[in-house]
């Protein structure tokens, strides 16, 4: 099976712009989670989707949003970009919604630079 | 205080040495995960634990639920083991929300 794919892999934006990142989970996986990784804060949970429903959301401002489509592909959007949004954004998928009982499979990440 | 603390933050060793990375957490958990991140960013899930011990090749992970502590061991370390190792826990409250430690940067010199 193909792994988790994320597009684009690299992105440069300027402050105030918005950005949309895409994640395609492993075929058959229905749960997708998003994480932000920065040198200062490390890895932090953004949100998690299962069957097109957001089940959990981390402590991020409303500028960060996401959605999941019927084919389990997911997108996250960041509006009004700030310099501090520069980070590696990782997506991970797992087969079902068995809370806490499944291994997650990570994509390669999208590296976002905000100038 | 972070919910998940790892030690050491940085570790340099010679090829062949036995490596131990520690993880302590302060919340009730359903599972604990060890992840490996190589330069470039990709993350691989090494272990998922809820009790006891797991072994995969030269890697061994243990967890003590009562003491809220886990260790990752690498036997016969090799330069290709050089990576950042991240401990993450899934709290009992929080479903899929993983909480991460800050990571341990391991460098194995030939």
PDB file of C-alpha atoms in Angstrom:
ATOM      1  CA  UNK A   1       0.000   0.000   0.000  1.00  0.00           C
ATOM      2  CA  UNK A   2       1.141   3.527  -0.635  1.00  0.00           C
ATOM      3  CA  UNK A   3       1.959   5.505   2.482  1.00  0.00           C
ATOM      4  CA  UNK A   4       0.479   8.755   3.687  1.00  0.00           C
ATOM      5  CA  UNK A   5       1.090  11.512   1.167  1.00  0.00           C
ATOM      6  CA  UNK A   6       1.126  15.232   1.791  1.00  0.00           C
ATOM      7  CA  UNK A   7       1.141  18.059  -0.681  1.00  0.00           C
ATOM      8  CA  UNK A   8       2.822  20.365  -1.174  1.00  0.00           C
ATOM      9  CA  UNK A   9       6.079  19.337   0.486  1.00  0.00           C
ATOM     10  CA  UNK A  10       7.424  22.883   0.715  1.00  0.00           C
ATOM     11  CA  UNK A  11       5.655  26.182   0.726  1.00  0.00           C
ATOM     12  CA  UNK A  12       6.652  29.814   1.136  1.00  0.00           C
ATOM     13  CA  UNK A  13       4.011  32.382   1.992  1.00  0.00           C
ATOM     14  CA  UNK A  14       3.950  35.928   3.300  1.00  0.00           C
ATOM     15  CA  UNK A  15       2.266  37.259   6.412  1.00  0.00           C
ATOM     16  CA  UNK A  16      -1.461  37.744   6.026  1.00  0.00           C
ATOM     17  CA  UNK A  17      -1.878  35.159   3.282  1.00  0.00           C
ATOM     18  CA  UNK A  18      -3.731  31.917   3.722  1.00  0.00           C
ATOM     19  CA  UNK A  19      -2.588  28.407   2.939  1.00  0.00           C
ATOM     20  CA  UNK A  20      -4.214  25.008   2.360  1.00  0.00           C
ATOM     21  CA  UNK A  21      -2.339  21.784   2.962  1.00  0.00           C
ATOM     22  CA  UNK A  22      -3.511  18.398   1.762  1.00  0.00           C
ATOM     23  CA  UNK A  23      -3.177  14.903   3.200  1.00  0.00           C
ATOM     24  CA  UNK A  24      -4.088  11.590   1.590  1.00  0.00           C
ATOM     25  CA  UNK A  25      -4.203   8.757   4.132  1.00  0.00           C
ATOM     26  CA  UNK A  26      -3.245   5.163   3.540  1.00  0.00           C
ATOM     27  CA  UNK A  27      -5.934   3.426   1.515  1.00  0.00           C
ATOM     28  CA  UNK A  28      -8.605   2.134   3.879  1.00  0.00           C
ATOM     29  CA  UNK A  29      -7.632   4.408   6.755  1.00  0.00           C
ATOM     30  CA  UNK A  30     -10.461   6.598   7.955  1.00  0.00           C
ATOM     31  CA  UNK A  31      -8.853   8.611  10.739  1.00  0.00           C
ATOM     32  CA  UNK A  32      -6.557  11.540   9.977  1.00  0.00           C
ATOM     33  CA  UNK A  33      -4.732  13.684  12.523  1.00  0.00           C
ATOM     34  CA  UNK A  34      -2.733  16.850  11.961  1.00  0.00           C
ATOM     35  CA  UNK A  35       0.286  18.030  13.951  1.00  0.00           C
ATOM     36  CA  UNK A  36       2.496  21.109  13.957  1.00  0.00           C
ATOM     37  CA  UNK A  37       6.214  20.818  14.708  1.00  0.00           C
ATOM     38  CA  UNK A  38       8.370  23.835  15.539  1.00  0.00           C
ATOM     39  CA  UNK A  39      11.835  24.036  17.079  1.00  0.00           C
ATOM     40  CA  UNK A  40      10.470  25.860  20.107  1.00  0.00           C
ATOM     41  CA  UNK A  41       7.272  23.960  20.865  1.00  0.00           C
ATOM     42  CA  UNK A  42       8.077  20.565  19.407  1.00  0.00           C
ATOM     43  CA  UNK A  43       5.189  18.468  18.145  1.00  0.00           C
ATOM     44  CA  UNK A  44       1.692  19.657  18.961  1.00  0.00           C
ATOM     45  CA  UNK A  45      -1.679  18.184  18.102  1.00  0.00           C
ATOM     46  CA  UNK A  46      -3.857  20.306  15.814  1.00  0.00           C
ATOM     47  CA  UNK A  47      -6.987  18.254  15.105  1.00  0.00           C
ATOM     48  CA  UNK A  48      -8.275  14.817  14.237  1.00  0.00           C
ATOM     49  CA  UNK A  49     -10.966  13.734  11.826  1.00  0.00           C
ATOM     50  CA  UNK A  50     -12.886  10.525  11.436  1.00  0.00           C
ATOM     51  CA  UNK A  51     -15.577   9.948   8.827  1.00  0.00           C
ATOM     52  CA  UNK A  52     -15.654  13.633   7.894  1.00  0.00           C
ATOM     53  CA  UNK A  53     -16.214  14.697  11.522  1.00  0.00           C
ATOM     54  CA  UNK A  54     -13.752  16.579  13.674  1.00  0.00           C
ATOM     55  CA  UNK A  55     -13.384  14.560  16.872  1.00  0.00           C
ATOM     56  CA  UNK A  56     -10.685  16.494  18.679  1.00  0.00           C
ATOM     57  CA  UNK A  57      -9.051  19.875  18.413  1.00  0.00           C
ATOM     58  CA  UNK A  58      -5.821  21.109  19.977  1.00  0.00           C
ATOM     59  CA  UNK A  59      -5.133  24.488  21.522  1.00  0.00           C
ATOM     60  CA  UNK A  60      -4.730  26.504  18.363  1.00  0.00           C
ATOM     61  CA  UNK A  61      -6.495  29.713  17.324  1.00  0.00           C
ATOM     62  CA  UNK A  62      -9.468  29.682  15.000  1.00  0.00           C
ATOM     63  CA  UNK A  63      -7.197  30.636  12.094  1.00  0.00           C
ATOM     64  CA  UNK A  64      -6.380  26.927  11.931  1.00  0.00           C
ATOM     65  CA  UNK A  65      -9.140  24.835  10.448  1.00  0.00           C
ATOM     66  CA  UNK A  66      -9.534  21.573   8.654  1.00  0.00           C
ATOM     67  CA  UNK A  67     -11.911  19.208   6.996  1.00  0.00           C
ATOM     68  CA  UNK A  68     -12.119  15.640   5.778  1.00  0.00           C
ATOM     69  CA  UNK A  69     -13.742  14.441   2.599  1.00  0.00           C
ATOM     70  CA  UNK A  70     -15.782  11.302   1.977  1.00  0.00           C
ATOM     71  CA  UNK A  71     -12.713   9.555   0.530  1.00  0.00           C
ATOM     72  CA  UNK A  72     -10.883  10.273   3.849  1.00  0.00           C
ATOM     73  CA  UNK A  73      -8.544  12.813   2.284  1.00  0.00           C
ATOM     74  CA  UNK A  74      -8.066  15.785   4.550  1.00  0.00           C
ATOM     75  CA  UNK A  75      -7.112  19.405   4.197  1.00  0.00           C
ATOM     76  CA  UNK A  76      -6.034  21.949   6.735  1.00  0.00           C
ATOM     77  CA  UNK A  77      -6.213  25.673   6.227  1.00  0.00           C
ATOM     78  CA  UNK A  78      -4.401  28.471   7.991  1.00  0.00           C
ATOM     79  CA  UNK A  79      -5.733  31.968   7.402  1.00  0.00           C
ATOM     80  CA  UNK A  80      -4.011  35.281   8.049  1.00  0.00           C
ATOM     81  CA  UNK A  81      -0.599  33.686   8.333  1.00  0.00           C
ATOM     82  CA  UNK A  82       1.814  34.844  11.022  1.00  0.00           C
ATOM     83  CA  UNK A  83       5.569  34.427  11.185  1.00  0.00           C
ATOM     84  CA  UNK A  84       5.085  31.976  14.042  1.00  0.00           C
ATOM     85  CA  UNK A  85       3.116  29.646  11.791  1.00  0.00           C
ATOM     86  CA  UNK A  86       6.358  28.640  10.098  1.00  0.00           C
ATOM     87  CA  UNK A  87       6.609  24.959  10.898  1.00  0.00           C
ATOM     88  CA  UNK A  88       6.556  21.405   9.664  1.00  0.00           C
ATOM     89  CA  UNK A  89       2.942  20.261   9.392  1.00  0.00           C
ATOM     90  CA  UNK A  90       2.513  16.520   9.705  1.00  0.00           C
ATOM     91  CA  UNK A  91      -0.468  14.390   8.929  1.00  0.00           C
ATOM     92  CA  UNK A  92      -0.989  10.884  10.285  1.00  0.00           C
ATOM     93  CA  UNK A  93      -3.588   8.255   9.509  1.00  0.00           C
ATOM     94  CA  UNK A  94      -4.922   5.184  11.275  1.00  0.00           C
ATOM     95  CA  UNK A  95      -7.526   2.618  10.278  1.00  0.00           C
ATOM     96  CA  UNK A  96     -10.431   3.302  12.617  1.00  0.00           C
ATOM     97  CA  UNK A  97     -11.545   5.385  15.559  1.00  0.00           C
ATOM     98  CA  UNK A  98     -10.456   2.961  18.279  1.00  0.00           C
ATOM     99  CA  UNK A  99      -9.372   5.676  20.613  1.00  0.00           C
ATOM    100  CA  UNK A 100      -5.862   5.198  21.845  1.00  0.00           C
ATOM    101  CA  UNK A 101      -5.472   1.713  20.482  1.00  0.00           C
ATOM    102  CA  UNK A 102      -3.940   2.176  17.075  1.00  0.00           C
ATOM    103  CA  UNK A 103      -0.591   2.966  15.570  1.00  0.00           C
ATOM    104  CA  UNK A 104      -0.563   6.123  13.489  1.00  0.00           C
ATOM    105  CA  UNK A 105       1.261   6.309  10.179  1.00  0.00           C
ATOM    106  CA  UNK A 106       2.872   9.642   9.455  1.00  0.00           C
ATOM    107  CA  UNK A 107       3.286  11.440   6.164  1.00  0.00           C
ATOM    108  CA  UNK A 108       6.506  13.214   5.160  1.00  0.00           C
ATOM    109  CA  UNK A 109       5.144  16.608   6.195  1.00  0.00           C
ATOM    110  CA  UNK A 110       4.725  19.993   4.580  1.00  0.00           C
ATOM    111  CA  UNK A 111       7.350  22.544   5.501  1.00  0.00           C
ATOM    112  CA  UNK A 112       5.782  25.998   5.594  1.00  0.00           C
ATOM    113  CA  UNK A 113       7.854  29.153   5.731  1.00  0.00           C
ATOM    114  CA  UNK A 114       6.080  32.443   6.401  1.00  0.00           C
ATOM    115  CA  UNK A 115       8.016  35.573   5.470  1.00  0.00           C
TER     116      UNK A 115
ATOM    117  CA  UNK B   1       5.772  21.234  33.798  1.00  0.00           C
ATOM    118  CA  UNK B   2       5.278  19.287  30.580  1.00  0.00           C
ATOM    119  CA  UNK B   3       2.994  16.281  30.715  1.00  0.00           C
ATOM    120  CA  UNK B   4       5.692  14.223  28.979  1.00  0.00           C
ATOM    121  CA  UNK B   5       9.368  14.569  29.890  1.00  0.00           C
ATOM    122  CA  UNK B   6      12.210  12.829  28.101  1.00  0.00           C
ATOM    123  CA  UNK B   7      15.813  12.376  29.132  1.00  0.00           C
ATOM    124  CA  UNK B   8      18.416  12.925  28.024  1.00  0.00           C
ATOM    125  CA  UNK B   9      17.711  15.676  25.510  1.00  0.00           C
ATOM    126  CA  UNK B  10      20.893  14.862  23.620  1.00  0.00           C
ATOM    127  CA  UNK B  11      22.919  11.662  23.595  1.00  0.00           C
ATOM    128  CA  UNK B  12      26.127  10.878  21.740  1.00  0.00           C
ATOM    129  CA  UNK B  13      27.574   7.390  21.808  1.00  0.00           C
ATOM    130  CA  UNK B  14      29.968   5.140  19.961  1.00  0.00           C
ATOM    131  CA  UNK B  15      28.838   2.432  17.583  1.00  0.00           C
ATOM    132  CA  UNK B  16      28.028  -0.754  19.453  1.00  0.00           C
ATOM    133  CA  UNK B  17      27.011   0.875  22.734  1.00  0.00           C
ATOM    134  CA  UNK B  18      23.783   0.067  24.556  1.00  0.00           C
ATOM    135  CA  UNK B  19      21.454   3.065  24.479  1.00  0.00           C
ATOM    136  CA  UNK B  20      18.665   3.975  26.898  1.00  0.00           C
ATOM    137  CA  UNK B  21      16.215   6.839  26.456  1.00  0.00           C
ATOM    138  CA  UNK B  22      13.734   7.583  29.219  1.00  0.00           C
ATOM    139  CA  UNK B  23      10.219   9.000  29.201  1.00  0.00           C
ATOM    140  CA  UNK B  24       8.150  10.053  32.205  1.00  0.00           C
ATOM    141  CA  UNK B  25       4.575  11.255  32.064  1.00  0.00           C
ATOM    142  CA  UNK B  26       2.171  12.747  34.550  1.00  0.00           C
ATOM    143  CA  UNK B  27      -1.294  11.818  33.261  1.00  0.00           C
ATOM    144  CA  UNK B  28      -3.283   8.623  33.033  1.00  0.00           C
ATOM    145  CA  UNK B  29      -2.766   7.121  29.629  1.00  0.00           C
ATOM    146  CA  UNK B  30      -4.280   4.536  27.334  1.00  0.00           C
ATOM    147  CA  UNK B  31      -1.140   4.044  25.252  1.00  0.00           C
ATOM    148  CA  UNK B  32       2.444   5.263  24.982  1.00  0.00           C
ATOM    149  CA  UNK B  33       4.224   5.594  21.657  1.00  0.00           C
ATOM    150  CA  UNK B  34       7.856   5.755  20.653  1.00  0.00           C
ATOM    151  CA  UNK B  35       8.537   7.545  17.386  1.00  0.00           C
ATOM    152  CA  UNK B  36      11.690   7.994  15.337  1.00  0.00           C
ATOM    153  CA  UNK B  37      12.333  11.114  13.286  1.00  0.00           C
ATOM    154  CA  UNK B  38      15.214  11.277  10.841  1.00  0.00           C
ATOM    155  CA  UNK B  39      16.652  14.506   9.392  1.00  0.00           C
ATOM    156  CA  UNK B  40      14.211  15.717   6.767  1.00  0.00           C
ATOM    157  CA  UNK B  41      11.265  15.278   9.050  1.00  0.00           C
ATOM    158  CA  UNK B  42       9.666  11.917   8.348  1.00  0.00           C
ATOM    159  CA  UNK B  43       8.337  10.170  11.448  1.00  0.00           C
ATOM    160  CA  UNK B  44       8.106   6.423  11.906  1.00  0.00           C
ATOM    161  CA  UNK B  45       6.149   4.823  14.683  1.00  0.00           C
ATOM    162  CA  UNK B  46       8.416   2.313  16.467  1.00  0.00           C
ATOM    163  CA  UNK B  47       6.264   1.004  19.293  1.00  0.00           C
ATOM    164  CA  UNK B  48       2.850   1.381  20.838  1.00  0.00           C
ATOM    165  CA  UNK B  49       2.664   0.162  24.445  1.00  0.00           C
ATOM    166  CA  UNK B  50      -0.030  -0.152  27.046  1.00  0.00           C
ATOM    167  CA  UNK B  51       1.853  -2.500  29.370  1.00  0.00           C
ATOM    168  CA  UNK B  52       4.964  -4.630  29.667  1.00  0.00           C
ATOM    169  CA  UNK B  53       7.627  -4.833  27.035  1.00  0.00           C
ATOM    170  CA  UNK B  54       7.976  -5.043  23.250  1.00  0.00           C
ATOM    171  CA  UNK B  55      10.964  -5.938  21.093  1.00  0.00           C
ATOM    172  CA  UNK B  56      11.628  -5.309  17.428  1.00  0.00           C
ATOM    173  CA  UNK B  57      15.055  -6.209  16.161  1.00  0.00           C
ATOM    174  CA  UNK B  58      17.621  -4.294  18.218  1.00  0.00           C
ATOM    175  CA  UNK B  59      14.980  -2.040  19.778  1.00  0.00           C
ATOM    176  CA  UNK B  60      13.255  -2.779  23.069  1.00  0.00           C
ATOM    177  CA  UNK B  61      10.572  -0.658  24.720  1.00  0.00           C
ATOM    178  CA  UNK B  62       9.287  -1.073  28.251  1.00  0.00           C
ATOM    179  CA  UNK B  63       6.608   0.649  30.250  1.00  0.00           C
ATOM    180  CA  UNK B  64       5.807   0.769  33.963  1.00  0.00           C
ATOM    181  CA  UNK B  65       2.257   2.046  34.301  1.00  0.00           C
ATOM    182  CA  UNK B  66       2.426   2.416  38.101  1.00  0.00           C
ATOM    183  CA  UNK B  67       5.566   4.553  37.916  1.00  0.00           C
ATOM    184  CA  UNK B  68       4.395   6.390  34.769  1.00  0.00           C
ATOM    185  CA  UNK B  69       7.694   5.668  33.063  1.00  0.00           C
ATOM    186  CA  UNK B  70       8.886   4.122  29.825  1.00  0.00           C
ATOM    187  CA  UNK B  71      12.296   3.348  28.395  1.00  0.00           C
ATOM    188  CA  UNK B  72      13.519   2.774  24.859  1.00  0.00           C
ATOM    189  CA  UNK B  73      16.649   0.660  24.550  1.00  0.00           C
ATOM    190  CA  UNK B  74      18.837   0.160  21.507  1.00  0.00           C
ATOM    191  CA  UNK B  75      21.285  -2.717  21.570  1.00  0.00           C
ATOM    192  CA  UNK B  76      24.446  -2.805  19.415  1.00  0.00           C
ATOM    193  CA  UNK B  77      23.831   0.774  18.261  1.00  0.00           C
ATOM    194  CA  UNK B  78      24.729   1.751  14.712  1.00  0.00           C
ATOM    195  CA  UNK B  79      25.244   5.133  13.013  1.00  0.00           C
ATOM    196  CA  UNK B  80      21.984   4.607  11.114  1.00  0.00           C
ATOM    197  CA  UNK B  81      20.200   4.749  14.496  1.00  0.00           C
ATOM    198  CA  UNK B  82      21.103   8.439  14.657  1.00  0.00           C
ATOM    199  CA  UNK B  83      17.780  10.276  14.799  1.00  0.00           C
ATOM    200  CA  UNK B  84      15.443  12.088  17.150  1.00  0.00           C
ATOM    201  CA  UNK B  85      13.411   9.721  19.310  1.00  0.00           C
ATOM    202  CA  UNK B  86      10.093  11.046  20.535  1.00  0.00           C
ATOM    203  CA  UNK B  87       7.899   9.703  23.290  1.00  0.00           C
ATOM    204  CA  UNK B  88       4.179  10.410  23.012  1.00  0.00           C
ATOM    205  CA  UNK B  89       1.246   9.468  25.204  1.00  0.00           C
ATOM    206  CA  UNK B  90      -2.413   9.209  24.476  1.00  0.00           C
ATOM    207  CA  UNK B  91      -4.191  10.387  27.656  1.00  0.00           C
ATOM    208  CA  UNK B  92      -7.209   8.490  28.866  1.00  0.00           C
ATOM    209  CA  UNK B  93      -9.168  11.684  28.264  1.00  0.00           C
ATOM    210  CA  UNK B  94      -8.521  12.991  24.774  1.00  0.00           C
ATOM    211  CA  UNK B  95      -9.213  10.157  22.333  1.00  0.00           C
ATOM    212  CA  UNK B  96      -6.786  10.463  19.439  1.00  0.00           C
ATOM    213  CA  UNK B  97      -4.922  13.445  20.840  1.00  0.00           C
ATOM    214  CA  UNK B  98      -1.271  12.517  21.232  1.00  0.00           C
ATOM    215  CA  UNK B  99       0.840  14.541  23.691  1.00  0.00           C
ATOM    216  CA  UNK B 100       4.520  14.600  22.814  1.00  0.00           C
ATOM    217  CA  UNK B 101       7.790  14.836  24.676  1.00  0.00           C
ATOM    218  CA  UNK B 102      10.456  17.190  23.398  1.00  0.00           C
ATOM    219  CA  UNK B 103      12.490  14.409  21.874  1.00  0.00           C
ATOM    220  CA  UNK B 104      15.955  12.950  22.398  1.00  0.00           C
ATOM    221  CA  UNK B 105      18.555  13.619  19.728  1.00  0.00           C
ATOM    222  CA  UNK B 106      20.733  10.508  19.392  1.00  0.00           C
ATOM    223  CA  UNK B 107      24.040  10.546  17.530  1.00  0.00           C
ATOM    224  CA  UNK B 108      25.958   7.324  17.051  1.00  0.00           C
ATOM    225  CA  UNK B 109      29.544   7.809  15.934  1.00  0.00           C
ATOM    226  CA  UNK B 110      31.343   5.083  13.934  1.00  0.00           C
TER     227      UNK B 110
END
